[in-house]
Coordinates of C-alpha atoms (C1' of nucleotides) in Angstrom, one line a residue:
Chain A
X142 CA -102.1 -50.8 34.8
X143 CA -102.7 -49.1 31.5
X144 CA -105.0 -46.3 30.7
X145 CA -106.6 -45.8 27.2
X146 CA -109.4 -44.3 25.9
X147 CA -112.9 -45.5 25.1
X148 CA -113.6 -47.7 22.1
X149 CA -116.5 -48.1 20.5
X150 CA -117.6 -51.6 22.0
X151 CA -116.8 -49.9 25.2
X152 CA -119.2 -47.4 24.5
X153 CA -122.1 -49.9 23.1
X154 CA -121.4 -52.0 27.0
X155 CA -121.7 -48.8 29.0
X156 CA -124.7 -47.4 26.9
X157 CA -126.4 -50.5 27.7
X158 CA -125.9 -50.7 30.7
X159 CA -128.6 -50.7 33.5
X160 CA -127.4 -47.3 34.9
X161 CA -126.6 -45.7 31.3
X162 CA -129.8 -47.4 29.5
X163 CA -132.6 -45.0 31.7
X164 CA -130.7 -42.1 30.5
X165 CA -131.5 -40.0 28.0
X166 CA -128.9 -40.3 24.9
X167 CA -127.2 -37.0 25.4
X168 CA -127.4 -36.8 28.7
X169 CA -125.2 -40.6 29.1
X170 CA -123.0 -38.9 26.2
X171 CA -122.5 -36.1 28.0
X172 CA -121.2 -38.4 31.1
X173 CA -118.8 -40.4 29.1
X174 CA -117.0 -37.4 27.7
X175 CA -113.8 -37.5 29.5
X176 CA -114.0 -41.1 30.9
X177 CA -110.8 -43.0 31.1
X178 CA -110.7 -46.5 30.4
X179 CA -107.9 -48.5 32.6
X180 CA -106.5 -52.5 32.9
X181 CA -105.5 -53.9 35.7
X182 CA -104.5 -57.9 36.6
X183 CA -105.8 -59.9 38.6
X184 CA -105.5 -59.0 42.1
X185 CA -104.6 -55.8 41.2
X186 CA -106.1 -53.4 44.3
X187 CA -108.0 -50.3 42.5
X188 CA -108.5 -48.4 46.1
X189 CA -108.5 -48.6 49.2
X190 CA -110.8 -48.5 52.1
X191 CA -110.9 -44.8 53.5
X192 CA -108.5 -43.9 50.1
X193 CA -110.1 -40.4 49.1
X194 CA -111.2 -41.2 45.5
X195 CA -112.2 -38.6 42.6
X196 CA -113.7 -41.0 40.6
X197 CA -116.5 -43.4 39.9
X198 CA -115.8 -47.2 38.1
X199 CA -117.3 -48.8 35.3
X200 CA -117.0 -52.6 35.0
X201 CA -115.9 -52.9 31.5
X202 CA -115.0 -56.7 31.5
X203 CA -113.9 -58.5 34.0
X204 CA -114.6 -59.0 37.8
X205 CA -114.3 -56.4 41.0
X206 CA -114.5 -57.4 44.2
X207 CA -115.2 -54.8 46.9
X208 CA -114.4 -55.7 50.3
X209 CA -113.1 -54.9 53.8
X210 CA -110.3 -55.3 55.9
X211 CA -111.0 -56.7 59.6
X212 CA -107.8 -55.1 62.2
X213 CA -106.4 -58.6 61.6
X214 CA -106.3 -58.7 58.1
X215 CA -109.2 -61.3 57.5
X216 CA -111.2 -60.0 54.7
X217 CA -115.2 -60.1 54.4
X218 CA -116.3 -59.4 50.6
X219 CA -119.1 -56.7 50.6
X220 CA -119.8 -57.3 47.0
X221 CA -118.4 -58.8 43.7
X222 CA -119.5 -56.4 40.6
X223 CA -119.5 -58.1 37.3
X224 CA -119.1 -56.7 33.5
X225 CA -122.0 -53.8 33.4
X226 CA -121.9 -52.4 37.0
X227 CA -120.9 -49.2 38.4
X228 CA -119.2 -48.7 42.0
X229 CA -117.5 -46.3 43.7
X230 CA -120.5 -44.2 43.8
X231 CA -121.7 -43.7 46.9
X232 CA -118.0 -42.5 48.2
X233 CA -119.0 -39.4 45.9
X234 CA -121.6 -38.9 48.8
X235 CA -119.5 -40.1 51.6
X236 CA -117.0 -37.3 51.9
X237 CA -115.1 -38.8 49.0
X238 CA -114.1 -41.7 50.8
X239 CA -113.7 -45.3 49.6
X240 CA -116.3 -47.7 52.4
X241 CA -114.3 -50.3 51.1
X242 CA -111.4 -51.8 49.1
X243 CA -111.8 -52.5 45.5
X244 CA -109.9 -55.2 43.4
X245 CA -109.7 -56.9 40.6
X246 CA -110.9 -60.8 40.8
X247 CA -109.8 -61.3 37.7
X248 CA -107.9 -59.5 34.4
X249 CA -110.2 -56.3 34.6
X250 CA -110.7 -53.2 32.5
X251 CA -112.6 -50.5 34.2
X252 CA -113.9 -47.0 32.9
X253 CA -114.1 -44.2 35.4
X254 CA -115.6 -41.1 35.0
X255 CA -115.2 -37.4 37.5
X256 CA -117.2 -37.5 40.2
X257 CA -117.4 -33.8 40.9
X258 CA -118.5 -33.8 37.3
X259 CA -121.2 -36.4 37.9
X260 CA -122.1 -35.3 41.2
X261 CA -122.8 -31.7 39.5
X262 CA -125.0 -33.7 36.9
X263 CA -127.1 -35.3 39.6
X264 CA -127.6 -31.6 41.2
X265 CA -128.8 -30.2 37.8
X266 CA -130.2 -33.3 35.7
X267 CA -133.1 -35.1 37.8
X268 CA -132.9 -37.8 34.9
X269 CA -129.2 -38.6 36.5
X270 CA -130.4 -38.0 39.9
X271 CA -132.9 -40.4 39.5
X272 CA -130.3 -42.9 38.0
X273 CA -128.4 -42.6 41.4
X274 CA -131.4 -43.2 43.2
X275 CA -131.9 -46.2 41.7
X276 CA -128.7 -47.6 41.3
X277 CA -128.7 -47.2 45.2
X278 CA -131.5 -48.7 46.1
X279 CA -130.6 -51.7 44.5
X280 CA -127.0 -51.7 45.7
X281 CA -128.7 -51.5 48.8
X282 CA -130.9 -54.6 48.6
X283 CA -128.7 -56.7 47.7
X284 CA -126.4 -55.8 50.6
X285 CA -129.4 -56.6 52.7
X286 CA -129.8 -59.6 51.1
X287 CA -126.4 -60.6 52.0
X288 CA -126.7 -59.7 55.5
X289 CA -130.1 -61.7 56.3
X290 CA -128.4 -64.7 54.1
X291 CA -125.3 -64.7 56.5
X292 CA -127.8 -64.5 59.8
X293 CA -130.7 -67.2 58.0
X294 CA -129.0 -69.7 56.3
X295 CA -126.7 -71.8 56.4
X296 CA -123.7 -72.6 54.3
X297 CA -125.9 -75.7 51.9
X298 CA -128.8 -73.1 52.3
X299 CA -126.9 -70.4 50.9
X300 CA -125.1 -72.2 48.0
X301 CA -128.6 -73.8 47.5
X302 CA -130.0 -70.4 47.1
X303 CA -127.4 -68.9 45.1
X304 CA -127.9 -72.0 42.4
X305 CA -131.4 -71.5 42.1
X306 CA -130.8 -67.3 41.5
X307 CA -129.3 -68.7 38.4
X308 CA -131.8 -71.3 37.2
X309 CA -134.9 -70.2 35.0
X310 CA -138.5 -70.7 36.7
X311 CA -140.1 -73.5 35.5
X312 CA -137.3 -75.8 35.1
X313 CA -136.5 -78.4 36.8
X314 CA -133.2 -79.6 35.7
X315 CA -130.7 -77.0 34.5
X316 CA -126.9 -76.5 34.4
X317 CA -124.6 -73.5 34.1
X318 CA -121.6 -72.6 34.4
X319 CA -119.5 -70.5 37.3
X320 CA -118.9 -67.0 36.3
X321 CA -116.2 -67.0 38.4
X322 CA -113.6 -69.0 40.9
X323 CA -115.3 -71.0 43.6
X324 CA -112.3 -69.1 45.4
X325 CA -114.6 -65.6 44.4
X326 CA -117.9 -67.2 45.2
X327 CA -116.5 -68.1 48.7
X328 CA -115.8 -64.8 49.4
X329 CA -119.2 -63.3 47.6
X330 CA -121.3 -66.0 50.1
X331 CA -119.5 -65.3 53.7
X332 CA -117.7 -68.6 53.6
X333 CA -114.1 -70.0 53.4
X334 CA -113.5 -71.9 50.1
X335 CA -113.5 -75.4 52.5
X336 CA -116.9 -74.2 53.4
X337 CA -118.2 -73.7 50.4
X338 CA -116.6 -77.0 49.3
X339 CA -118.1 -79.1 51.8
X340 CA -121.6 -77.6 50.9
X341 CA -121.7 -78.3 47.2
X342 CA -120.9 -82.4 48.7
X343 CA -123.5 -81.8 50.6
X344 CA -125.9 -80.7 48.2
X345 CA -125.1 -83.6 45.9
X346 CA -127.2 -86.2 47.5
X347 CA -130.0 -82.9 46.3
X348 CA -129.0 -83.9 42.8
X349 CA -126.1 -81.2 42.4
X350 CA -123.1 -82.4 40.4
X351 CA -119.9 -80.4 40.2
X352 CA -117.7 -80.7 37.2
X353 CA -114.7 -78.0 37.9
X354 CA -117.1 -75.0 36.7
X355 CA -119.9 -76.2 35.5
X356 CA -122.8 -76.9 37.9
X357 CA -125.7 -79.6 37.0
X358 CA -129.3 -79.3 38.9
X359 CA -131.1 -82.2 38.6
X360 CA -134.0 -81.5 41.0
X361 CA -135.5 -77.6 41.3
X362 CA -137.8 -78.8 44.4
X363 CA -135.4 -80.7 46.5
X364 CA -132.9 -77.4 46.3
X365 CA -135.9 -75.3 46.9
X366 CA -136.7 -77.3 50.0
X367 CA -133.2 -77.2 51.3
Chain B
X114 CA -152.9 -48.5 66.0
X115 CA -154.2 -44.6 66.1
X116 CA -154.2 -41.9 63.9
X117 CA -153.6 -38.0 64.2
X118 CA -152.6 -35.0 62.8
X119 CA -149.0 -33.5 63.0
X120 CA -148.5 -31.6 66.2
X121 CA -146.0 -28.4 66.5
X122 CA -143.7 -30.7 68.2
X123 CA -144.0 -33.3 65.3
X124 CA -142.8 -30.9 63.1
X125 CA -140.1 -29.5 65.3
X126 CA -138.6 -33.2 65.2
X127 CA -139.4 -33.6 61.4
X128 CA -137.5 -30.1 60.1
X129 CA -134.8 -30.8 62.6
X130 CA -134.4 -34.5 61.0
X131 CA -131.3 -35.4 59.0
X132 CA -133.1 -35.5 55.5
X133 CA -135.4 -32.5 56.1
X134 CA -132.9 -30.0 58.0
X135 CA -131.1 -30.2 54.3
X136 CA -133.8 -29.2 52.4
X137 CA -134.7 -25.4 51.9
X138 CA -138.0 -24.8 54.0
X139 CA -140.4 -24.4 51.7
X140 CA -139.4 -27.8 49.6
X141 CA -139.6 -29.5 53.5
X142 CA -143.4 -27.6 54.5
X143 CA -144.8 -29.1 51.3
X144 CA -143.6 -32.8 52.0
X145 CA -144.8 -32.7 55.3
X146 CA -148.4 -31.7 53.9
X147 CA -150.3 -34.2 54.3
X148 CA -149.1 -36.2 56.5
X149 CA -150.4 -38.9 58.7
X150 CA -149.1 -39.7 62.1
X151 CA -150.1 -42.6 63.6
X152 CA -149.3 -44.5 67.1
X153 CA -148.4 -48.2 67.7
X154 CA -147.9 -50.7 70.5
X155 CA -144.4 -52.4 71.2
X156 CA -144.5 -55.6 68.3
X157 CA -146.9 -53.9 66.3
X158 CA -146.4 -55.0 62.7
X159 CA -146.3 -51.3 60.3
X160 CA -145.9 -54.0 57.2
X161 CA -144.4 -57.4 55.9
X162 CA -141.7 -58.1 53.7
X163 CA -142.9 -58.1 50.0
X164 CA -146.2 -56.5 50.9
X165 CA -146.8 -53.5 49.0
X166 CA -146.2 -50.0 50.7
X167 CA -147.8 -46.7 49.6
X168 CA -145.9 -44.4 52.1
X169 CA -142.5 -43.4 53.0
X170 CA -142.1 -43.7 57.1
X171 CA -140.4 -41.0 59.5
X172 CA -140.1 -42.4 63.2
X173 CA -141.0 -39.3 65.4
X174 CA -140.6 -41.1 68.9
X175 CA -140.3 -44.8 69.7
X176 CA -138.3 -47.2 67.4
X177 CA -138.6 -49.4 64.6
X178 CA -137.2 -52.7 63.6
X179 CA -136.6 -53.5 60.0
X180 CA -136.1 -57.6 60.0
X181 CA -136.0 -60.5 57.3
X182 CA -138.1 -63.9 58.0
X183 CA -136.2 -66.7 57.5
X184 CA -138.0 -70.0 56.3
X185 CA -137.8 -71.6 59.6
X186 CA -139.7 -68.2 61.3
X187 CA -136.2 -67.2 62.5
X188 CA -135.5 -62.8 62.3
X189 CA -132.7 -61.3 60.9
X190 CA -132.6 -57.5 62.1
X191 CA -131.6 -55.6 59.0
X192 CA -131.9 -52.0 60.9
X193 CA -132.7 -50.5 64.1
X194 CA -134.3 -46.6 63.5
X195 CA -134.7 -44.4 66.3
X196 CA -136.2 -41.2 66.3
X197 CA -135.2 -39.2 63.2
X198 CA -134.8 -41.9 60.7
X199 CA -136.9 -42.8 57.8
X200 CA -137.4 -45.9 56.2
X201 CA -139.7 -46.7 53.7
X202 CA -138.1 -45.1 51.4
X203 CA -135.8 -47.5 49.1
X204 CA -139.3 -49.3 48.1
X205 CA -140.8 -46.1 46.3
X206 CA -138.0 -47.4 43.8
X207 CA -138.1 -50.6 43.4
X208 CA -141.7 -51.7 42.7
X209 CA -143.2 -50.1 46.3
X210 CA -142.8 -53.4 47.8
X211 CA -140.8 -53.6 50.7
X212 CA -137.7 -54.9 51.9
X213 CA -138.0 -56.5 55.0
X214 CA -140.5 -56.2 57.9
X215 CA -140.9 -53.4 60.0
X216 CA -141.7 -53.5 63.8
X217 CA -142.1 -51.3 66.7
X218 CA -139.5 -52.2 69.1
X219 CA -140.9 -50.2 71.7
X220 CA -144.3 -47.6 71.7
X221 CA -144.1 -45.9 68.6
X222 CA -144.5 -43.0 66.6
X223 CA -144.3 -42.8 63.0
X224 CA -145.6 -39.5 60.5
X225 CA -146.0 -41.2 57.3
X226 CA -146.0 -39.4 53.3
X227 CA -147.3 -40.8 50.5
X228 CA -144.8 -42.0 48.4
X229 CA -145.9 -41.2 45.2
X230 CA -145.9 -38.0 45.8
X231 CA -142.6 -37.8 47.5
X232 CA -141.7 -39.8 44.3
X233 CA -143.0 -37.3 42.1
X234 CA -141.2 -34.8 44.2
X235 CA -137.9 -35.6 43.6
X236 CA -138.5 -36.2 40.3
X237 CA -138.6 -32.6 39.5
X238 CA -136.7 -31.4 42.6
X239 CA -133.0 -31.9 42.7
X240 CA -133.0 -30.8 46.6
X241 CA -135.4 -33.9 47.4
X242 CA -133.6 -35.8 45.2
X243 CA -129.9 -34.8 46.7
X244 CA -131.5 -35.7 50.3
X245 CA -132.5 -38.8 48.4
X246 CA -129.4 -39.9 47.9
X247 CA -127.5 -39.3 50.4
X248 CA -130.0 -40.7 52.7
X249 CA -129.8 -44.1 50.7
X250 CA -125.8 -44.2 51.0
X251 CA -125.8 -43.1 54.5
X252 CA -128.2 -46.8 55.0
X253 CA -126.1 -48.0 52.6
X254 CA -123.1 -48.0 54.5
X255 CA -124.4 -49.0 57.5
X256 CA -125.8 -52.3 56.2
X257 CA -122.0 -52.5 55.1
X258 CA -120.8 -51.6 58.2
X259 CA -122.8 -54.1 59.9
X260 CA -122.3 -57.2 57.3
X261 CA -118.7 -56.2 57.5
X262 CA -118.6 -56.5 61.3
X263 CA -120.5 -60.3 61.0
X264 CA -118.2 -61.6 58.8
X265 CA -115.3 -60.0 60.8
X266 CA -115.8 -59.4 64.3
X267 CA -116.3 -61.7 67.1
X268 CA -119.3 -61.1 69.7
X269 CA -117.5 -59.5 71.9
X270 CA -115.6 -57.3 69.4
X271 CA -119.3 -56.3 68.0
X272 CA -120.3 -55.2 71.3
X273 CA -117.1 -53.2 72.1
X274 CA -117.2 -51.4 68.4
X275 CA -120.8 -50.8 69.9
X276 CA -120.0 -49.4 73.1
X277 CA -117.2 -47.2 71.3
X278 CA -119.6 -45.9 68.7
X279 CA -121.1 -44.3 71.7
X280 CA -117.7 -42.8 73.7
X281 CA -116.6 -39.5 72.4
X282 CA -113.3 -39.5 71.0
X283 CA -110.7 -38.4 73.6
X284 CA -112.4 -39.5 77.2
X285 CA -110.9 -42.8 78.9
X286 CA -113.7 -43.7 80.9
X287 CA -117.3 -42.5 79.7
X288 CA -120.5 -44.2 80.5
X289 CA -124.0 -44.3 79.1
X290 CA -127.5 -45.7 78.7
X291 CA -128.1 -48.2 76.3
X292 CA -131.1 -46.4 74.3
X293 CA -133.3 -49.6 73.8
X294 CA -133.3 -53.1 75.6
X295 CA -130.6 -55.9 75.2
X296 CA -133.0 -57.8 73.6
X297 CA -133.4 -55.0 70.5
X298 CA -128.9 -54.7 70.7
X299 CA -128.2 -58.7 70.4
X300 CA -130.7 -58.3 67.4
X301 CA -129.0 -55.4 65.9
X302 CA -125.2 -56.9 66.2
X303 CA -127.0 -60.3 64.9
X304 CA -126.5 -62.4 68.4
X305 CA -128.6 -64.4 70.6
X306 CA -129.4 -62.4 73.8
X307 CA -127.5 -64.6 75.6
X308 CA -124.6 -64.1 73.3
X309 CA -124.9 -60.9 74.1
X310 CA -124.9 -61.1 77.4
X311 CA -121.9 -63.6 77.6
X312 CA -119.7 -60.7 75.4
X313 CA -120.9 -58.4 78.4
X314 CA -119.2 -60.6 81.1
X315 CA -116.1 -61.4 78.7
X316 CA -116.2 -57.5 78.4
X317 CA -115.9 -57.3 81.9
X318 CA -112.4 -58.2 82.0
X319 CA -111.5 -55.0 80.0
X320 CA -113.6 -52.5 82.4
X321 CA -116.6 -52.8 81.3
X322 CA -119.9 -52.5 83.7
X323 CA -123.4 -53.1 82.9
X324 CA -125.5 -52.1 85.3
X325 CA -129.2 -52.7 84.1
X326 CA -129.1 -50.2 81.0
X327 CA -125.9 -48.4 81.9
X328 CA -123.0 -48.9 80.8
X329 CA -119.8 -48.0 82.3
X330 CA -116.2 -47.8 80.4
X331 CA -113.1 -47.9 82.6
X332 CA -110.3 -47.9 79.9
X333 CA -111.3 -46.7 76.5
X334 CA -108.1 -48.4 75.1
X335 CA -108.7 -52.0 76.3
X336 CA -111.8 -51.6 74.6
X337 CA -110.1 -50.7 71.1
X338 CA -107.2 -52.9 71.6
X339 CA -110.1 -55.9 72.0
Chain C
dG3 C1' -100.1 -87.2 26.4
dA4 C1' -96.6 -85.9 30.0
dT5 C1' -95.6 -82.3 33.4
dG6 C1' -96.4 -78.9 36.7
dC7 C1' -98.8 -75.5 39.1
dG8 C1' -102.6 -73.6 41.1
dA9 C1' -107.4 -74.6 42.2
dC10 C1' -110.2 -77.4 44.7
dT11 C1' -111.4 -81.1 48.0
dT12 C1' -111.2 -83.9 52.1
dG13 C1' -109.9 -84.9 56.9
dA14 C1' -109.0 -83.6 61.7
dC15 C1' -109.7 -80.6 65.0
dC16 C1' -111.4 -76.6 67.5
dC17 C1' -113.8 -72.5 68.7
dC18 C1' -117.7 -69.4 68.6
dG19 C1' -122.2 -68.8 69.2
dA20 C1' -127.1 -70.9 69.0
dT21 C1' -130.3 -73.4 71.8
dC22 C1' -132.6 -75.2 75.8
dA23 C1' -133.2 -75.1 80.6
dA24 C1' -133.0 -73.0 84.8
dA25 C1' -132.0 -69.4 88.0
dT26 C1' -132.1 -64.5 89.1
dA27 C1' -133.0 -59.7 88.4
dA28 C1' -135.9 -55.9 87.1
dC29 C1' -140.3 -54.0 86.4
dT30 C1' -145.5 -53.6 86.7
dT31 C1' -149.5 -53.9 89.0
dT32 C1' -152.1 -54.0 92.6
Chain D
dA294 C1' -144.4 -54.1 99.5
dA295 C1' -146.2 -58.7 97.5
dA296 C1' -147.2 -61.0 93.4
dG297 C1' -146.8 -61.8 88.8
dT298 C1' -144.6 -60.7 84.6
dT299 C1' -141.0 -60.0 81.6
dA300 C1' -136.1 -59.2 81.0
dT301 C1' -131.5 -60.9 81.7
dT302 C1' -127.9 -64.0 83.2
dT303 C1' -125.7 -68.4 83.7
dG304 C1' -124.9 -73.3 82.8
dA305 C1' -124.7 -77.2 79.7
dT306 C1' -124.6 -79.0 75.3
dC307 C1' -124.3 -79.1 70.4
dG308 C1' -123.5 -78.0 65.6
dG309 C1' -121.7 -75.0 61.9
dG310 C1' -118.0 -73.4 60.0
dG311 C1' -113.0 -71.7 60.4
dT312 C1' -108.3 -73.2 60.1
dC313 C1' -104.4 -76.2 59.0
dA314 C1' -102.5 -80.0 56.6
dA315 C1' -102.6 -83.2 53.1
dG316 C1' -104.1 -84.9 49.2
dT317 C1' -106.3 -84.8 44.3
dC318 C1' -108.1 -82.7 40.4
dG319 C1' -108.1 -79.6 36.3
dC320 C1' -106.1 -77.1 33.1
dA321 C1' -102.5 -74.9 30.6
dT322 C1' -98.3 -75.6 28.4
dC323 C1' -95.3 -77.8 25.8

DNA sequence: GATGCGACTTGACCCCGATCAAATAACTTT
DNA sequence: AAAGTTATTTGATCGGGGTCAAGTCGCATC
């Protein structure tokens, strides 16, 4: 791991990000001032679960996967936080304490900023307290979303679903490419990467094609109806 | 479905509540002017999924099941609220549609707040929003906890982290009343009843004894070693 | 374009938990 | 307490997905 500071095309990603954008200029300047900007590799582990941490993360570039340990080891991904998303937040509100392990999926720069510091924000500045709010509420859906997928659908239906999350209305053939491993996508949909495997095959004779990466719909309906 | 006024005891139940015993007195009085209690019948429907909500929800007797709707008509329980939780409340941000169903899951009482003005509230209010937030990780973590225990635990291991969630730290042998039917516990650790009531008998083995509602714990460490 | 390694797929097998059906227990009502 | 519900348990069966063991593919490197 190396630490640096903030560049300016750091700057431009975090100001435009979701959490950053609803703030008022000064007021995201005034969070950034002291961030710390950090590398890590692959697989590199950022915290730990129940790890007191100080500080919240910044996806810079890169991929985070947040996820926790069952007492043998098995691991069950609570979420996987692409370039632009912020976690480590709600530990600020939790005693301080990490709810789960965070590490990187892939090479990773992050930016972390003080808690204390933010936490004191959000106690003065509604505008930042709102922020939070939102940015939890969100979080929150889509861990609920997560949970009804793993008790609703199946393995195709889930894979199905997560297809068609990427694929513009109205279109009824599309293609796009992974923004991650199959291994990472696994882990992000509840399965094991055989599982997740099987139910692409599966989803072929629904006019799904496979090519390493790079995923070709040919039929919106038939996925829809999966 | 009826509708009342707030009684002293409502109140008593309301300022002693998690979100409103942290607010200063004053800020908690003016949310709770204005409010609407109303009474339901077990399965009563309080709204759907996607449906648009106007009010933020506090269960002040009875309890409420928050559930997803699969395609095929099949539930996924996202949250079981007993007396002295609200829900309701991630929709006032995002769009005032909600997240997933809510039932009674036995006779009910809910006090109910319009959410635009709670909205408003915490908008200018740091306290409301502070007791925002926390409430929102505080769910947050326990749909976390919960997806974390699907993906990781088998039935059996869900029902003993159940039955320890329950056991003060220290005693060996403890026993307790299941606050709500089997029925409403499979749903909550995502398991058939009868799955449920399998991991019962296979709990058996490690001194467990259900007896209608009751539950009695012979060895606390069998139970954790499960 | 050959080589090599890691990512991915496929096959075989098995276990957990869903589902359906039926029996039994626990409550309500009367 | 008897009758009728409604909850819960138990049995039998089945399917989805996990795991382990081979392959095979894809991609980077030279």
């Amino acid at each position: 791991m190396k630490t640096l500071r903030l560049t300016s095309t750091d700057r431009t990603v975090l100001l435009d990000s979701r959490f950053f954008a609803r703030l008022p200029r000064p007021t995201a300047e005034a969070i950034l001032e002291g961030a710390i900007v950090s590398t890590h590799e692959e697989h590199d582990i950022l915290f730990r679960q129940d790890e007191r941490i100080d500080d919240v993360f910044f996806v810079l570039s890169g991929l985070v996967r947040l996820y926790r340990l069952g007492k043998d080891g098995r691991e069950a991904d609570i979420a996987i936080l692409p370039k632009g998303e912020i976690f480590g937040a709600n530990a600020m509100f939790l005693e301080h304490r990490a709810t789960a392990n965070a590490q990187a999926a892939e090479a990773l720069i992050v930016a972390r900023f003080e808690s204390h510091k933010l936490r004191q924000l959000a106690a003065e500045n509604t505008d930042v307290a709102q922020a939070l709010i939102e940015l939890l509420c969100r979080h929150g859906k889509m861990t609920e979303d997560c949970l009804a997928e793993d008790r609703l659908l199946t393995a195709p239906q889930r894979v199905a679903n997560y297809i068609l999350s990427h694929c513009p209305d109205g279109l009824s053939t599309f293609s796009f490419r992974l923004p991650f491993q199959k291994n990472v996508l696994a882990g992000k949909l509840g399965l094991a990467p055989e599982a997740l495997s099987r139910a692409f095959s599966t989803l072929r004779q629904s006019g799904v094609t496979v090519k390493g990466r790079v995923i070709e719909i040919r039929d919106r309906q038939a996925l829809e109806r999966f």
